[in-house]
Short mmCIF file of C-alpha atoms in Angstrom, two decimals:
data_model
loop_
_atom_site.label_atom_id
_atom_site.label_comp_id
_atom_site.label_asym_id
_atom_site.label_seq_id
_atom_site.Cartn_x
_atom_site.Cartn_y
_atom_site.Cartn_z
CA MET A 42 -8.65 -28.46 25.20
CA GLU A 43 -8.27 -24.69 25.12
CA THR A 44 -10.84 -22.57 26.82
CA PRO A 45 -12.05 -19.34 25.23
CA ASP A 46 -10.44 -16.19 26.50
CA HIS A 47 -13.21 -14.16 28.14
CA ASP A 48 -10.96 -11.11 28.51
CA THR A 49 -10.87 -10.56 24.70
CA PRO A 50 -13.51 -8.01 23.73
CA ALA A 51 -16.19 -9.31 21.39
CA ARG A 52 -16.32 -7.99 17.86
CA PRO A 53 -19.20 -5.65 17.04
CA ILE A 54 -22.07 -7.26 15.25
CA ARG A 55 -22.13 -6.15 11.66
CA ARG A 56 -25.13 -6.71 9.44
CA ARG A 57 -23.96 -8.36 6.25
CA GLY A 58 -25.30 -7.17 2.92
CA LYS A 59 -26.14 -3.60 3.90
CA ARG A 60 -25.08 -1.09 1.27
CA THR A 61 -22.97 1.90 2.23
CA LEU A 62 -24.46 5.00 0.60
CA THR A 63 -22.19 7.76 -0.67
CA PRO A 64 -23.17 11.37 -1.46
CA ALA A 65 -23.17 10.53 -5.19
CA MET A 66 -25.58 7.63 -4.64
CA MET A 67 -27.93 9.75 -2.53
CA ALA A 68 -27.83 12.55 -5.12
CA ALA A 69 -28.76 10.06 -7.86
CA ARG A 70 -31.61 8.71 -5.71
CA ASP A 71 -32.98 12.19 -5.00
CA GLU A 72 -32.65 13.08 -8.68
CA LEU A 73 -35.29 10.54 -9.63
CA ALA A 74 -37.96 12.68 -7.96
CA THR A 75 -37.33 15.54 -10.44
CA PRO A 76 -38.50 15.68 -14.08
CA ALA A 77 -36.23 13.85 -16.51
CA LEU A 78 -34.12 15.76 -19.02
CA ALA A 79 -34.83 13.43 -21.96
CA TRP A 80 -36.79 10.30 -22.86
CA PRO A 81 -34.54 8.19 -25.08
CA GLU A 82 -35.69 4.84 -26.39
CA LYS A 83 -34.06 1.59 -25.40
CA TYR A 84 -32.21 0.97 -28.65
CA ASP A 85 -31.00 4.57 -28.84
CA VAL A 86 -29.46 4.11 -25.41
CA LEU A 87 -27.81 0.87 -26.51
CA LYS A 88 -26.34 2.50 -29.63
CA VAL A 89 -24.88 5.40 -27.68
CA LEU A 90 -23.48 3.23 -24.90
CA GLY A 91 -22.03 0.81 -27.44
CA ALA A 92 -20.14 3.65 -29.14
CA LEU A 93 -18.57 4.88 -25.88
CA PRO A 94 -16.51 2.01 -24.47
CA ARG A 95 -13.71 4.32 -23.28
CA ALA A 96 -15.12 7.85 -23.38
CA MET A 97 -17.41 7.25 -20.38
CA GLY A 98 -14.47 6.66 -18.06
CA LEU A 99 -15.72 3.25 -16.94
CA THR A 100 -13.86 0.00 -16.73
CA ARG A 101 -14.59 -2.65 -19.30
CA ALA A 102 -16.49 -4.77 -16.77
CA ALA A 103 -18.75 -1.89 -15.64
CA TRP A 104 -19.46 -0.81 -19.23
CA HIS A 105 -20.35 -4.35 -20.26
CA LEU A 106 -22.55 -4.84 -17.18
CA LEU A 107 -24.50 -1.64 -17.91
CA ILE A 108 -25.15 -2.67 -21.52
CA ARG A 109 -26.33 -6.13 -20.47
CA MET A 110 -28.72 -4.64 -17.91
CA VAL A 111 -30.18 -2.24 -20.49
CA GLU A 112 -30.63 -5.13 -22.93
CA LYS A 113 -32.68 -7.08 -20.39
CA THR A 114 -35.16 -4.27 -19.77
CA PRO A 115 -38.45 -4.23 -21.74
CA ALA A 116 -38.60 -1.70 -24.58
CA GLU A 117 -41.90 -0.24 -23.36
CA SER A 118 -40.37 0.57 -19.95
CA TRP A 119 -38.33 3.36 -21.59
CA LEU A 120 -41.45 5.27 -22.62
CA MET A 121 -42.62 8.31 -20.68
CA THR A 122 -45.20 6.22 -18.87
CA GLY A 123 -42.72 3.55 -17.74
CA THR A 124 -39.60 3.15 -15.67
CA PRO A 125 -36.62 1.05 -16.82
CA PHE A 126 -36.16 -1.26 -13.84
CA ILE A 127 -34.45 -4.62 -13.54
CA TYR A 128 -34.21 -7.23 -10.79
CA ALA A 129 -31.58 -9.93 -10.91
CA HIS A 130 -29.62 -11.97 -8.37
CA ASN A 131 -25.86 -11.79 -8.31
CA ALA A 132 -25.70 -15.26 -9.83
CA THR A 133 -27.88 -14.09 -12.73
CA LEU A 134 -25.71 -11.01 -13.32
CA MET A 135 -22.60 -13.16 -13.18
CA GLY A 136 -24.11 -15.45 -15.80
CA TRP A 137 -24.92 -12.49 -18.08
CA THR A 138 -21.47 -10.94 -17.91
CA GLY A 139 -19.11 -13.80 -17.00
CA LEU A 140 -17.69 -11.79 -14.09
CA SER A 141 -16.69 -13.15 -10.74
CA LEU A 142 -18.55 -12.06 -7.62
CA SER A 143 -15.86 -9.60 -6.52
CA SER A 144 -15.58 -8.11 -10.04
CA LEU A 145 -19.37 -7.82 -10.21
CA ARG A 146 -19.49 -5.93 -6.92
CA ARG A 147 -16.75 -3.54 -8.03
CA ALA A 148 -18.49 -2.91 -11.35
CA MET A 149 -21.83 -2.29 -9.63
CA ARG A 150 -20.19 0.09 -7.18
CA GLU A 151 -18.60 1.95 -10.08
CA LEU A 152 -21.91 2.37 -11.88
CA THR A 153 -23.71 3.65 -8.80
CA GLU A 154 -20.88 6.09 -8.05
CA ALA A 155 -21.10 7.38 -11.64
CA ARG A 156 -24.87 7.97 -11.14
CA LEU A 157 -25.75 5.75 -14.10
CA LEU A 158 -28.19 3.65 -12.05
CA VAL A 159 -29.76 3.62 -8.60
CA ALA A 160 -29.74 0.52 -6.41
CA CYS A 161 -33.12 0.08 -4.69
CA ASP A 162 -32.63 -2.11 -1.61
CA GLY A 163 -35.20 -3.97 0.46
CA ARG A 164 -36.35 -3.47 4.03
CA ASN A 165 -33.72 -2.29 6.51
CA GLY A 166 -31.27 -1.70 3.68
CA GLN A 167 -30.95 -5.38 2.87
CA ARG A 168 -29.70 -6.29 -0.58
CA GLY A 169 -30.68 -9.23 -2.70
CA ARG A 170 -34.10 -9.71 -1.08
CA ARG A 171 -37.01 -9.19 -3.43
CA TRP A 172 -39.69 -7.49 -1.41
CA GLN A 173 -42.62 -5.36 -2.43
CA GLY A 174 -44.79 -3.52 0.02
CA GLU A 175 -48.50 -2.91 -0.09
CA GLY A 176 -49.67 -1.12 -3.21
CA GLY A 177 -46.30 -1.65 -4.90
CA GLU A 178 -44.62 1.33 -3.25
CA LYS A 179 -41.37 -0.56 -2.80
CA GLN A 180 -39.43 -2.55 -5.35
CA VAL A 181 -36.00 -4.13 -5.00
CA GLY A 182 -33.52 -4.06 -7.87
CA PHE A 183 -31.77 -1.47 -10.02
CA ASN A 184 -33.40 1.62 -11.47
CA LEU A 185 -31.91 2.61 -14.83
CA ALA A 186 -33.90 5.83 -15.14
CA SER A 187 -30.73 7.74 -14.17
CA LEU A 188 -29.62 7.37 -17.78
CA ARG A 189 -32.39 9.81 -18.73
CA TYR A 190 -30.66 12.48 -16.65
CA ARG A 191 -27.22 11.62 -18.12
CA TRP A 192 -28.50 11.60 -21.72
CA PRO A 193 -27.33 15.12 -22.75
CA GLN A 194 -23.87 14.36 -21.36
CA LEU A 195 -23.77 11.06 -23.24
CA LEU A 196 -24.67 12.80 -26.52
CA ASN A 197 -21.87 15.32 -25.98
CA LEU A 198 -19.45 12.48 -25.28
CA LEU A 199 -20.62 10.74 -28.46
CA GLU A 200 -19.96 13.85 -30.56
CA ASP A 201 -16.49 14.25 -29.04
CA GLU A 202 -15.78 10.58 -29.65
CA ARG A 203 -16.79 10.91 -33.30
CA ARG A 204 -14.45 13.86 -33.75
CA ARG A 205 -11.64 11.95 -32.07
CA ARG A 206 -12.15 8.88 -34.23
CA SER A 207 -12.28 11.03 -37.35
CA HIS A 208 -9.01 12.68 -36.33
CA VAL A 209 -7.46 9.27 -35.61
CA ALA A 210 -8.50 7.98 -39.04
CA PHE A 211 -7.17 11.15 -40.68
CA LEU A 212 -3.77 10.80 -38.97
CA ARG A 213 -3.54 7.10 -39.81
CA ASP A 214 -4.27 7.79 -43.48
CA ALA A 215 -1.76 10.65 -43.50
CA ILE A 216 0.89 8.36 -41.99
CA ALA A 217 0.15 5.68 -44.58
CA ASP A 218 0.39 8.17 -47.44
CA LEU A 219 3.63 9.66 -46.13
CA ASN A 220 5.04 6.18 -45.61
CA ASP A 221 4.57 5.42 -49.31
CA ARG A 222 6.54 8.52 -50.28
CA VAL A 223 9.34 7.83 -47.82
CA ARG A 224 9.76 4.21 -48.87
CA VAL A 225 9.80 5.07 -52.58
CA LEU A 226 12.54 7.67 -52.06
CA ALA A 227 14.44 5.39 -49.67
CA GLU A 228 14.45 2.54 -52.17
CA ALA A 229 15.62 4.93 -54.87
CA CYS A 230 18.52 5.96 -52.61
CA ASP A 231 19.18 2.35 -51.54
CA ASP A 232 18.54 3.32 -47.90
CA LEU A 233 17.23 0.15 -46.29
CA ALA A 234 17.34 1.50 -42.71
CA THR A 235 14.98 4.40 -43.50
CA ALA A 236 12.56 2.10 -45.33
CA MET A 237 12.49 -0.29 -42.36
CA GLU A 238 11.89 2.59 -39.93
CA ALA A 239 9.00 3.87 -42.06
CA ALA A 240 7.49 0.37 -42.15
CA ARG A 241 7.79 0.11 -38.36
CA LEU A 242 5.95 3.42 -37.87
CA LEU A 243 3.28 2.24 -40.31
CA ARG A 244 2.64 -0.83 -38.13
CA LEU A 245 2.68 1.14 -34.88
CA ARG A 246 -0.05 3.50 -36.08
CA LEU A 247 -2.62 0.69 -35.86
CA ARG A 248 -1.71 -0.21 -32.27
CA THR A 249 -2.80 3.04 -30.66
CA GLU A 250 -5.58 5.61 -30.81
CA ASN A 251 -3.69 8.23 -28.81
CA LEU A 252 -3.67 11.42 -30.87
CA ASP A 253 -0.41 12.66 -29.33
CA ARG A 254 1.38 9.43 -30.15
CA LEU A 255 -0.01 9.36 -33.69
CA GLY A 256 1.16 12.94 -34.10
CA GLU A 257 4.65 11.88 -33.01
CA TYR A 258 4.66 9.08 -35.59
CA HIS A 259 3.59 11.54 -38.30
CA ASP A 260 6.27 14.06 -37.30
CA ARG A 261 8.91 11.32 -37.33
CA LEU A 262 7.85 10.29 -40.84
CA LYS A 263 8.02 13.90 -41.97
CA GLU A 264 11.60 14.10 -40.68
CA LEU A 265 12.51 10.92 -42.56
CA TRP A 266 10.88 12.29 -45.70
CA HIS A 267 12.87 15.55 -45.52
CA GLN A 268 16.08 13.62 -44.95
CA VAL A 269 15.53 11.27 -47.87
CA ARG A 270 14.28 13.98 -50.19
CA THR A 271 17.43 16.10 -49.76
CA ARG A 272 19.75 13.10 -50.12
CA PRO A 273 21.38 12.72 -53.57
CA ARG A 274 20.23 9.67 -55.50
CA PRO A 275 22.73 7.33 -57.18
CA VAL A 276 22.90 7.70 -60.95
CA ASP A 277 23.52 4.70 -63.14
CA ASN A 278 26.30 5.47 -65.63
CA PRO A 279 25.29 4.58 -69.16
CA VAL A 280 27.40 2.02 -70.97
CA GLN A 281 29.89 3.75 -73.24
CA SER A 282 29.70 2.11 -76.61
CA SER A 283 32.83 2.10 -78.73
CA PRO A 284 33.24 0.98 -82.32
CA GLY A 285 34.63 -2.35 -81.18
CA THR A 286 32.17 -2.85 -78.30
CA VAL A 287 28.70 -4.31 -78.66
CA ARG A 288 26.13 -3.95 -75.86
CA LYS A 289 24.83 -7.03 -74.18
CA SER A 290 21.23 -6.06 -74.90
CA ALA A 291 22.04 -5.76 -78.56
CA GLN A 292 23.65 -9.17 -78.52
CA CYS A 293 20.56 -10.73 -76.91
CA THR A 294 18.07 -9.04 -79.20
CA PRO A 295 17.13 -11.39 -82.03
CA LYS A 296 16.82 -10.04 -85.52
CA MET A 297 13.33 -10.34 -86.92
CA ALA A 298 12.12 -9.59 -90.39
CA PRO A 299 9.12 -7.32 -90.76
CA MET A 300 5.74 -8.83 -91.47
CA GLY A 301 5.08 -9.23 -95.12
CA ALA A 302 1.97 -8.58 -97.12
CA THR A 303 0.84 -12.15 -96.81
CA SER A 304 1.06 -12.28 -93.00
CA GLY A 305 -1.78 -10.45 -91.35
CA THR A 306 -4.85 -10.94 -89.20
CA HIS A 307 -7.05 -13.80 -90.28
CA TYR A 308 -10.78 -13.20 -90.21
CA THR A 309 -13.11 -16.17 -90.47
CA GLU A 310 -16.80 -16.41 -91.10
CA SER A 311 -17.45 -19.67 -89.25
CA LYS A 312 -16.56 -21.49 -86.05
CA ASN A 313 -12.97 -22.41 -85.27
CA ASN A 314 -13.67 -26.15 -85.31
CA GLN A 315 -14.95 -26.10 -88.90
CA PRO A 316 -12.98 -25.64 -92.09
CA SER A 317 -13.47 -22.19 -93.48
CA ASP A 318 -12.23 -19.89 -96.13
CA VAL A 319 -9.50 -17.64 -94.75
CA VAL A 320 -9.43 -14.07 -95.92
CA VAL A 321 -6.01 -12.46 -95.55
CA VAL A 322 -6.20 -8.81 -94.57
CA ALA A 323 -2.77 -7.28 -94.75
CA ALA A 324 -1.28 -3.96 -95.78
CA LYS A 325 -4.15 -2.67 -97.89
CA GLY A 326 -6.74 -3.45 -95.22
CA ARG A 327 -4.69 -1.80 -92.48
CA ASN A 328 -4.17 1.32 -94.52
CA ARG A 329 -7.91 1.54 -95.08
CA ILE A 330 -8.58 1.21 -91.34
CA GLU A 331 -6.01 3.88 -90.50
CA THR A 332 -7.59 6.19 -93.06
CA MET A 333 -10.99 5.73 -91.44
CA ARG A 334 -9.54 6.46 -87.99
CA ARG A 335 -7.92 9.68 -89.15
CA ALA A 336 -11.13 10.74 -90.86
CA GLY A 337 -13.00 10.67 -87.57
CA HIS A 338 -10.86 13.47 -86.04
CA ASP A 339 -11.66 16.22 -88.45
CA ASP A 340 -13.77 18.03 -85.85
CA PRO A 341 -11.41 20.18 -83.74
CA ASP A 342 -13.77 20.00 -80.77
CA ASP A 343 -13.28 16.24 -80.50
CA ASP A 344 -9.55 16.73 -79.86
CA ASN A 345 -10.19 18.98 -76.89
CA PRO A 346 -8.86 17.04 -73.83
CA LEU A 347 -10.84 19.22 -71.45
CA ARG A 348 -14.11 18.15 -73.07
CA GLU A 349 -13.15 14.47 -73.25
CA HIS A 350 -11.48 13.87 -69.88
CA SER A 351 -12.36 16.71 -67.52
CA ALA A 352 -15.19 16.23 -65.01
CA LEU A 353 -15.93 19.98 -65.25
CA GLY A 354 -16.88 19.66 -68.93
CA GLY A 355 -15.49 23.09 -69.80
CA PHE A 356 -17.23 24.81 -66.87
CA LYS A 357 -15.49 28.09 -65.99
CA GLY A 358 -16.43 29.52 -62.62
CA THR A 359 -14.95 32.50 -60.88
CA ALA A 360 -13.60 32.47 -57.34
CA MET A 361 -16.58 34.53 -56.21
CA PHE A 362 -18.91 31.88 -57.63
CA TYR A 363 -17.33 29.09 -55.55
CA LEU A 364 -17.33 31.29 -52.42
CA THR A 365 -21.00 32.05 -53.01
CA ILE A 366 -22.25 28.48 -53.34
CA CYS A 367 -20.04 27.27 -50.45
CA PRO A 368 -19.87 29.87 -47.65
CA ALA A 369 -17.74 27.54 -45.49
CA LEU A 370 -14.91 28.14 -47.96
CA ARG A 371 -14.60 31.83 -47.07
CA ASP A 372 -12.96 31.25 -43.69
CA LEU A 373 -10.34 28.95 -45.21
CA CYS A 374 -9.24 31.16 -48.13
CA PRO A 375 -6.39 33.62 -47.46
CA THR A 376 -7.92 36.44 -49.55
CA SER A 377 -11.30 37.53 -50.80
CA LYS A 378 -10.22 36.79 -54.39
CA PRO A 379 -8.43 33.45 -54.19
CA THR A 380 -6.72 31.78 -57.09
CA GLN A 381 -7.29 28.20 -58.20
CA ALA A 382 -4.37 27.08 -56.04
CA ASP A 383 -5.85 28.90 -53.02
CA LEU A 384 -9.22 27.25 -53.65
CA ALA A 385 -7.59 23.83 -53.86
CA ASP A 386 -5.70 24.40 -50.58
CA ALA A 387 -8.89 25.56 -48.87
CA ALA A 388 -10.79 22.55 -50.22
CA GLU A 389 -8.09 20.26 -48.81
CA ARG A 390 -8.65 21.68 -45.33
CA LEU A 391 -12.40 21.57 -45.88
CA SER A 392 -12.25 17.87 -46.79
CA GLY A 393 -11.20 16.92 -43.27
CA GLN A 394 -14.05 18.96 -41.79
CA ILE A 395 -16.75 17.21 -43.80
CA GLY A 396 -15.42 13.71 -43.12
CA VAL A 397 -13.20 12.90 -46.12
CA SER A 398 -9.99 11.09 -45.24
CA TRP A 399 -6.53 12.19 -46.30
CA ARG A 400 -6.07 8.98 -48.25
CA ALA A 401 -9.19 9.61 -50.34
CA TRP A 402 -8.13 13.21 -50.97
CA SER A 403 -4.65 12.18 -52.16
CA GLN A 404 -6.13 9.55 -54.48
CA ALA A 405 -8.54 12.14 -55.89
CA CYS A 406 -5.64 14.52 -56.59
CA ALA A 407 -3.81 11.75 -58.45
CA VAL A 408 -6.85 10.75 -60.53
CA MET A 409 -8.73 14.02 -61.08
CA GLY A 410 -6.16 16.68 -60.48
CA ARG A 411 -5.90 18.94 -57.46
CA PHE A 412 -8.34 21.61 -58.63
CA GLU A 413 -11.05 19.21 -59.81
CA ALA A 414 -10.77 17.27 -56.55
CA GLY A 415 -11.23 20.58 -54.74
CA VAL A 416 -14.33 21.35 -56.80
CA ALA A 417 -15.78 17.94 -55.86
CA ILE A 418 -15.18 18.77 -52.18
CA ILE A 419 -16.80 22.19 -52.66
CA VAL A 420 -19.89 20.59 -54.22
CA MET A 421 -20.18 18.13 -51.32
CA ALA A 422 -19.70 20.89 -48.72
CA ALA A 423 -22.30 23.06 -50.46
CA ARG A 424 -24.83 20.23 -50.33
CA VAL A 425 -24.08 19.52 -46.69
CA GLY A 426 -24.36 23.22 -45.87
CA ARG A 427 -27.82 23.29 -47.42
CA GLY A 428 -28.96 20.53 -45.05
CA GLU A 429 -28.75 17.57 -47.41
CA VAL A 430 -27.79 14.25 -45.84
CA ILE A 431 -24.71 12.46 -47.23
CA ARG A 432 -24.12 9.24 -45.36
CA PHE A 433 -20.63 7.71 -45.36
CA ARG A 434 -19.07 10.81 -46.89
CA ASP A 435 -15.64 9.28 -47.35
CA ALA A 436 -17.12 6.40 -49.35
CA TYR A 437 -19.27 8.88 -51.31
CA PHE A 438 -16.19 10.90 -52.26
CA ARG A 439 -14.33 7.75 -53.28
CA ALA A 440 -17.27 6.88 -55.53
CA LEU A 441 -16.94 10.30 -57.20
CA VAL A 442 -13.24 9.61 -57.81
CA ASP A 443 -14.07 6.23 -59.31
CA ARG A 444 -16.65 7.79 -61.62
CA SER A 445 -14.08 10.39 -62.68
CA ALA A 446 -11.61 7.64 -63.55
CA ARG A 447 -14.29 6.03 -65.75
CA HIS A 448 -15.19 9.44 -67.29
CA THR A 449 -18.76 9.29 -65.99
CA LEU A 450 -18.54 12.20 -63.52
CA PHE A 451 -20.12 15.52 -64.58
CA LEU A 452 -19.41 18.19 -61.98
CA ASP A 453 -20.63 20.93 -64.31
CA ARG A 454 -24.23 19.75 -63.91
CA SER A 455 -23.98 19.97 -60.13
CA LEU A 456 -22.42 23.43 -60.33
CA TYR A 457 -25.14 24.70 -62.67
CA ALA A 458 -27.79 23.31 -60.33
CA LEU A 459 -26.20 24.99 -57.30
CA ARG A 460 -26.01 28.26 -59.23
CA ASP A 461 -29.71 28.10 -60.13
CA ILE A 462 -30.73 27.19 -56.57
CA HIS A 463 -28.72 30.07 -55.09
CA ALA A 464 -30.08 32.49 -57.69
CA ALA A 465 -33.66 31.39 -56.99
CA GLU A 466 -33.19 31.83 -53.25
CA SER A 467 -31.64 35.28 -53.65
CA GLY A 468 -34.29 36.40 -56.16
CA VAL A 469 -31.91 37.02 -59.07
CA PRO A 470 -33.67 36.93 -62.48
CA ALA A 471 -32.72 34.07 -64.78
CA GLU A 472 -31.40 36.39 -67.51
CA THR A 473 -28.94 38.09 -65.15
CA ARG A 474 -27.37 34.96 -63.68
CA SER A 475 -23.65 34.66 -64.23
CA LEU A 476 -20.76 32.52 -63.20
#
């Protein structure tokens, strides 16, 4: 049996469970004695934290742990008269999050270093021992009131994250739109390699949110588009018909006699399952119907395509009028007297600023025309500039495009209303208002 070696120095006694405080932890603890910067409610905190899984710079485990701890606090503790405080054993926290003990300790250390919560330990710095002194001056657990001091920073991070996501969505839509053009031209040129490369870039755009990488994908698609656009397309030679040659299509086309006077549309006055008298309406009836159709177009105003199909309804506004109702358009126009093309280009840039995606803008140009789509953007921007709330602006703009396709959109009414509102605010008399 071996005897212990008495010459070996004994290890120093170390108290287990004592937390090592860092300067960041002590600064967060001292910060609680100062007035808070904001008093957010519990569910506002949860919404902001839930929208910032990566922008806060935390690991996934630490972010999830913080959200679970906020969820377990009472809602009334976030009022000005309360303090958001939580006590839970390590086993309870592990059950909430599904983390192991080592991962839980790392996540807790990360949150305290980030000054998002303050760990309140028991007597002699002991952790995990619930102890409360006389009069309730000491409480063991985790104080989440540090989030009140981080609230302005969290709101700034949320705004930056919204801009980043909007830019990501814009680039993804631009890549998808450019991919359609490249693949159409590549198929016309019988270039399978370019079409496959465009499809690969289209799939890769959904696997990343890195703006630099999405920009590289978009630049690569632009290069492919320029290459395919300048490439000559194959032309199918028409079949030269000679007197002794008959085309295959002509051989396959059966000869049919025209419909006679006795073959026409049958109109009945009873159900199909009952015998009825059949009235044959043939050449004379059709001629009468065609005569009635032609008689309805005697009014020249009814043939005006602008009145029938345009969402502007014949509205004619000057460039100064559009710049007046939408001041945000002035910084985007190249001159003080822009043309319709300049207004459309400025509205395209303005669409991204107000939250309309590139895909929605391109669809609007195809359905409404570039200038009318720009006028719809100008109307939306004018309303937003006046303080009106338009939720889900991209969906709102798509609804305008859908109404224009069904000929139920009347932009002239909105423009007249904006003119009257601006004239009333500037004090212009009603008889002197002009477009």
